[in-house]
């Protein structure tokens, strides 16, 4: 039986498919997400409650709906069957005719962001509660991957490399975390994503010297799976899923009560992803804060 | 110590699922270690550290899934692999398993099996007349859901049916209950003494469900299609329906629901009802009931709205006299509570799937002196120039042709309304949102579930705007409907909507809220 | 005035259109007859108009009944073997018959060209393939469809004057049909091969095989093919793509007489070996047998029944009983199915051969449910085989009196393709066929399923409408 999904919001990334610039296929199907893939990257279909993003579309489905029920499979063809209808495989149509353009919450940041200590405290406690000591990056639980991140001192290596603008050391350190850990997006990648997005947003206002971070990350992207690499690339360019962006916006300019909400939503993303991204944001903001103190006396 | 490595090329699994799975595998008795992740170089290193080597591991790429198990016994490994297999090989598409039901290539082929008495036709309008003719030629009654059938064809088909003693219910017939079977969008109502003839599907559903709620039931419900009482068609199907109800031993009360008929047709229908032996309730929606008519001696009672039609029918069938489904006191308490919270400041916007319910709300509000803009307003002054753009207090029929060209009807896909609903929720000058949720066979399996997500999202949007919002759901259904009335109500209430089972009551509530704002009429530019 | 029959309606509900409603009614416990509705005539308004004028017409239905009656009462019997030039009606000295609708040299596909060259060499009209090709292309040779001479030929279907042919007679109506003797598999003329090996075999068939089998047939007093086909169907053949049972039955019928013929033992032995080694030997009898039956049904005024479906490797053509000798053609399709190892659709020639006469008569692909083993050719399941057959009842007039399908409770095979039903439902006849390599002489590269192009039926219904829409 055919399924009809009504799109509510979509990011600019969907122009790539709606303008037929590329051939997309179904990449993977989950309970609450469908990923599409083409040469230039990924697009994700999410239920309304999961929030949107540049490369996302949200659809109106009920709370208990699972995308498995659509009967689409990885490899199925994705094509526009009418000006505002996207067909997935043989059975599913996504109707864009009523869909609104998604706007990034990051657009709200229009001047040099200030890092509020209260918000940092909120993030710190959220990440700590979830088993990571953000100051050392050392994990409290015994998961191999976390132990790997912490005990090997890779985070202090990264910080040191950034402080000294040491390109080589940074690259080596990044090589030790990108592609590392369990899950579809490895934990190490999530951490890198959090740092990358934060730095990208900062970079819009604060002119930093040649960005060795971006170069270092890009050099290591072939070490992870395509989907994760795509998310990191997007983060380097300053965009991520709404939940991640919203958390960052709140950290940079929100009231602590809003921040609590937004950070809690972030932490609940995936199994460990949200927490790892949060940790990345914390580290990036903390490093930035210290840098500001030292260099500018703020 | 035993080890096993499983590599699944190009596999993508939800991280939560993978983590949960890893945990389950680690908990297996005698399992020492388990690692599940994408086969990135680093993860492969970690797996190597567990003691794995080999070409297979070397060849795996970052897009492959890797599972490494270490256990004290071979059995534990088997168990682990079994658990992983079961979890990861959860089918992403339904098994083709069940045998396809026998399908016929044409209506005549199916009719040749000699097993059916009625044909339900829902093909595109341009082909509907042809299929209907084939059904009549095969001696079948017709339930014609299709719309876009020409008036000329409708007249010809209904005459052909009449000559052969066969019903043509429709075109554009949404609902019918014949011999206890619901056709089209039909609620599961208890069998009872009330028979209905209706030109409107959702109108029929509203009356049936309220009758059911009151404790009475339905004998037969015959749909006629919206144009049956026009001069051209002359009420052929309605008259056949009323004749059937008159003769039907199970029917004690006849109910007729329609838009105001052509005067000649109206007269002949009323005459027919008056000459019948059974009491009748008539609801000509939107018609001003003349006092003279009300007083007219005869068997006909006139109802001003669908809820009233249901209640009058219930009473005529011997039910306990009950005034209204929701008392005036109940409704004014609700108004007071909402006004006290200050949530309702702003215009009212109703987004309907059921056109008749939309029409009813407009009529109710206009009777109370409130102008309502609409894409289906008869009053040109109140007709929205652009159906996509609401103004003032407005009621939109989202099931209207404008919105359903090449798209599913909101009764089939309640999600069709969600983008518009959230757009309305995002407007500062809007304070009251109303929508209908229609249950029954043939309708969406979880309409409340979809609208509940929209209600929650609307609340989030309003929270960001720092404004309140009243969200009202009218739910048309019975406890025995496949979706379950109580379950659907609960989903909407939990999401934060006010849930009512009568459209009339919702209209009263909205009117109360608008009046409480000072009865301001929307400004006419 | 307001009487209503059968109310409330007894029995189930026929659902035409939305599957949602069918499901909803089933959920309520109703008996639902689901019509898998498609816009009639591919949604073409002008065709629907024609259909509306042709459907429910007693005169057409009666004409079809008459055609079916002639078909069913026909009794094809193998009576003899003769030399094509001498026995096939309308044959000329410099004429070659071929499969499918009429075609000229420049339009011929590889296998047909190869077979033409082979036939020219065999007849001795040329000494080399190059010379043969020149003759073939110069307009020196007259090409004519087998079907226009009461003959049929598998694949390229080339019949040259000297070739021996089976002679079948429909003993009910007296018409005869003709077909060459099957050459076997591999490098053979019908796949366009013309090497010495091929020509030598043809000569041996002419000089040894044909006379010996001819004498055996004469001694037998004629072989009833209707009953032989009926038996073969019960033994797993559908007599188009599988003829193993039919060939065995034929051998059983011939052997008592073969041992009596007055020829050297060695030759008789070789003949038997030749027939026995070729599972498809019987195809060249099943085809002319049903051809004889269908020809009896051809030419009934107002009958909308298809009497010929045939392909020449370039075009697919059909003829309709009530439309005289007009061919209705469309492009021959690529066969979908199992390609032999190392072969792919790239290698396949478009659909070719007169063998679709079997489907026209209600066997072949229509009797797939009789020949379940061959669904493996198309990667199907036994259920698919049954479904293929069942689907064909939607486009046929009746069920065969002679041929039936045990697994469908001995239901007669779907018989009498009605162009009105094909156009109404959009369901095309299912043909079960071998696939020739597109280059001459390579041979069979696979087997599979193919449909006629829709155009054939569209053109036929338009012509039929022109002739009969107004009841004249």
PDB file of C-alpha atoms in Angstrom, chain B residues 387-493:
ATOM      1  CA  UNK B 387      -7.537  29.839   0.188  1.00  0.00           C
ATOM      2  CA  UNK B 388      -3.927  29.730   1.383  1.00  0.00           C
ATOM      3  CA  UNK B 389      -4.255  33.035   3.215  1.00  0.00           C
ATOM      4  CA  UNK B 390      -6.656  33.252   6.156  1.00  0.00           C
ATOM      5  CA  UNK B 391      -8.037  36.521   7.431  1.00  0.00           C
ATOM      6  CA  UNK B 392     -10.137  37.471  10.430  1.00  0.00           C
ATOM      7  CA  UNK B 393     -12.020  34.624  12.015  1.00  0.00           C
ATOM      8  CA  UNK B 394     -11.850  31.902   9.407  1.00  0.00           C
ATOM      9  CA  UNK B 395     -12.908  28.340   8.738  1.00  0.00           C
ATOM     10  CA  UNK B 396     -11.058  26.451   6.023  1.00  0.00           C
ATOM     11  CA  UNK B 397     -12.383  23.320   4.369  1.00  0.00           C
ATOM     12  CA  UNK B 398      -9.113  21.515   3.734  1.00  0.00           C
ATOM     13  CA  UNK B 399     -11.012  18.754   1.942  1.00  0.00           C
ATOM     14  CA  UNK B 400     -12.074  21.184  -0.768  1.00  0.00           C
ATOM     15  CA  UNK B 401     -10.967  20.471  -4.334  1.00  0.00           C
ATOM     16  CA  UNK B 402      -8.467  23.324  -4.164  1.00  0.00           C
ATOM     17  CA  UNK B 403      -6.470  21.446  -1.535  1.00  0.00           C
ATOM     18  CA  UNK B 404      -6.995  17.902  -2.750  1.00  0.00           C
ATOM     19  CA  UNK B 405      -5.993  18.228  -6.412  1.00  0.00           C
ATOM     20  CA  UNK B 406      -3.588  15.358  -6.849  1.00  0.00           C
ATOM     21  CA  UNK B 407      -3.269  14.923  -3.084  1.00  0.00           C
ATOM     22  CA  UNK B 408      -4.961  12.768  -0.501  1.00  0.00           C
ATOM     23  CA  UNK B 409      -8.000  14.052   1.351  1.00  0.00           C
ATOM     24  CA  UNK B 410      -7.259  15.099   4.948  1.00  0.00           C
ATOM     25  CA  UNK B 411      -9.542  12.330   6.195  1.00  0.00           C
ATOM     26  CA  UNK B 412      -7.141   9.843   4.648  1.00  0.00           C
ATOM     27  CA  UNK B 413      -4.027  11.863   5.464  1.00  0.00           C
ATOM     28  CA  UNK B 414      -4.636  14.150   8.440  1.00  0.00           C
ATOM     29  CA  UNK B 415      -1.033  15.330   8.025  1.00  0.00           C
ATOM     30  CA  UNK B 416      -2.123  17.349   4.991  1.00  0.00           C
ATOM     31  CA  UNK B 417      -3.324  20.000   7.416  1.00  0.00           C
ATOM     32  CA  UNK B 418      -0.235  20.155   9.591  1.00  0.00           C
ATOM     33  CA  UNK B 419       1.849  22.694   7.631  1.00  0.00           C
ATOM     34  CA  UNK B 420      -1.119  25.053   7.469  1.00  0.00           C
ATOM     35  CA  UNK B 421      -1.981  24.411  11.100  1.00  0.00           C
ATOM     36  CA  UNK B 422       1.519  25.338  12.234  1.00  0.00           C
ATOM     37  CA  UNK B 423       1.563  28.381   9.969  1.00  0.00           C
ATOM     38  CA  UNK B 424      -1.655  29.580  11.638  1.00  0.00           C
ATOM     39  CA  UNK B 425      -0.178  28.803  15.045  1.00  0.00           C
ATOM     40  CA  UNK B 426       2.795  30.992  14.169  1.00  0.00           C
ATOM     41  CA  UNK B 427       0.651  34.092  13.600  1.00  0.00           C
ATOM     42  CA  UNK B 428       0.522  36.602  16.416  1.00  0.00           C
ATOM     43  CA  UNK B 429      -3.084  37.626  15.678  1.00  0.00           C
ATOM     44  CA  UNK B 430      -4.414  34.080  16.041  1.00  0.00           C
ATOM     45  CA  UNK B 431      -5.632  32.828  19.422  1.00  0.00           C
ATOM     46  CA  UNK B 432      -7.971  29.906  18.754  1.00  0.00           C
ATOM     47  CA  UNK B 433      -7.307  26.903  16.547  1.00  0.00           C
ATOM     48  CA  UNK B 434      -9.924  24.274  15.817  1.00  0.00           C
ATOM     49  CA  UNK B 435      -9.667  21.051  13.852  1.00  0.00           C
ATOM     50  CA  UNK B 436     -11.714  17.921  13.340  1.00  0.00           C
ATOM     51  CA  UNK B 437     -10.551  14.356  13.786  1.00  0.00           C
ATOM     52  CA  UNK B 438     -12.685  11.823  11.995  1.00  0.00           C
ATOM     53  CA  UNK B 439     -12.522   8.187  12.978  1.00  0.00           C
ATOM     54  CA  UNK B 440     -14.005   5.097  11.412  1.00  0.00           C
ATOM     55  CA  UNK B 441     -13.235   2.444   8.829  1.00  0.00           C
ATOM     56  CA  UNK B 442     -11.474   3.785   5.770  1.00  0.00           C
ATOM     57  CA  UNK B 443     -10.071   6.798   7.645  1.00  0.00           C
ATOM     58  CA  UNK B 444      -6.455   7.162   8.698  1.00  0.00           C
ATOM     59  CA  UNK B 445      -5.413   4.681  11.352  1.00  0.00           C
ATOM     60  CA  UNK B 446      -4.179   7.273  13.834  1.00  0.00           C
ATOM     61  CA  UNK B 447      -5.429  10.757  12.965  1.00  0.00           C
ATOM     62  CA  UNK B 448      -5.203  11.974  16.561  1.00  0.00           C
ATOM     63  CA  UNK B 449      -1.597  10.789  16.750  1.00  0.00           C
ATOM     64  CA  UNK B 450      -0.641  13.001  13.835  1.00  0.00           C
ATOM     65  CA  UNK B 451      -2.608  16.033  14.982  1.00  0.00           C
ATOM     66  CA  UNK B 452      -1.280  15.608  18.533  1.00  0.00           C
ATOM     67  CA  UNK B 453       2.257  16.092  17.221  1.00  0.00           C
ATOM     68  CA  UNK B 454       1.062  19.271  15.500  1.00  0.00           C
ATOM     69  CA  UNK B 455      -0.618  20.435  18.721  1.00  0.00           C
ATOM     70  CA  UNK B 456       2.626  19.915  20.623  1.00  0.00           C
ATOM     71  CA  UNK B 457       4.650  21.696  17.960  1.00  0.00           C
ATOM     72  CA  UNK B 458       2.140  24.567  17.964  1.00  0.00           C
ATOM     73  CA  UNK B 459       2.576  24.880  21.711  1.00  0.00           C
ATOM     74  CA  UNK B 460       6.336  25.017  21.290  1.00  0.00           C
ATOM     75  CA  UNK B 461       5.998  27.706  18.629  1.00  0.00           C
ATOM     76  CA  UNK B 462       3.693  29.752  20.875  1.00  0.00           C
ATOM     77  CA  UNK B 463       6.010  29.314  23.805  1.00  0.00           C
ATOM     78  CA  UNK B 464       8.828  30.808  21.744  1.00  0.00           C
ATOM     79  CA  UNK B 465       6.461  33.653  20.830  1.00  0.00           C
ATOM     80  CA  UNK B 466       5.520  34.117  24.465  1.00  0.00           C
ATOM     81  CA  UNK B 467       1.811  33.728  23.701  1.00  0.00           C
ATOM     82  CA  UNK B 468      -0.888  31.280  24.682  1.00  0.00           C
ATOM     83  CA  UNK B 469      -3.119  29.396  22.242  1.00  0.00           C
ATOM     84  CA  UNK B 470      -6.406  27.554  22.542  1.00  0.00           C
ATOM     85  CA  UNK B 471      -6.439  24.355  20.531  1.00  0.00           C
ATOM     86  CA  UNK B 472      -9.765  22.607  20.131  1.00  0.00           C
ATOM     87  CA  UNK B 473     -10.310  19.186  18.559  1.00  0.00           C
ATOM     88  CA  UNK B 474     -13.712  17.952  17.421  1.00  0.00           C
ATOM     89  CA  UNK B 475     -13.585  14.200  17.324  1.00  0.00           C
ATOM     90  CA  UNK B 476     -16.159  12.252  15.347  1.00  0.00           C
ATOM     91  CA  UNK B 477     -16.142   8.595  16.267  1.00  0.00           C
ATOM     92  CA  UNK B 478     -17.376   5.773  18.446  1.00  0.00           C
ATOM     93  CA  UNK B 479     -15.781   3.549  21.036  1.00  0.00           C
ATOM     94  CA  UNK B 480     -15.939   0.620  18.616  1.00  0.00           C
ATOM     95  CA  UNK B 481     -14.199   2.394  15.771  1.00  0.00           C
ATOM     96  CA  UNK B 482     -10.906   0.738  14.840  1.00  0.00           C
ATOM     97  CA  UNK B 483      -8.964   3.770  16.093  1.00  0.00           C
ATOM     98  CA  UNK B 484     -10.849   3.785  19.440  1.00  0.00           C
ATOM     99  CA  UNK B 485     -12.584   6.985  20.487  1.00  0.00           C
ATOM    100  CA  UNK B 486     -11.231   7.044  24.027  1.00  0.00           C
ATOM    101  CA  UNK B 487      -7.659   6.328  22.982  1.00  0.00           C
ATOM    102  CA  UNK B 488      -7.737   9.027  20.334  1.00  0.00           C
ATOM    103  CA  UNK B 489      -9.270  11.542  22.730  1.00  0.00           C
ATOM    104  CA  UNK B 490      -6.596  10.793  25.301  1.00  0.00           C
ATOM    105  CA  UNK B 491      -3.775  11.319  22.787  1.00  0.00           C
ATOM    106  CA  UNK B 492      -5.128  14.756  21.928  1.00  0.00           C
ATOM    107  CA  UNK B 493      -5.809  15.743  25.532  1.00  0.00           C
TER     108      UNK B 493
END
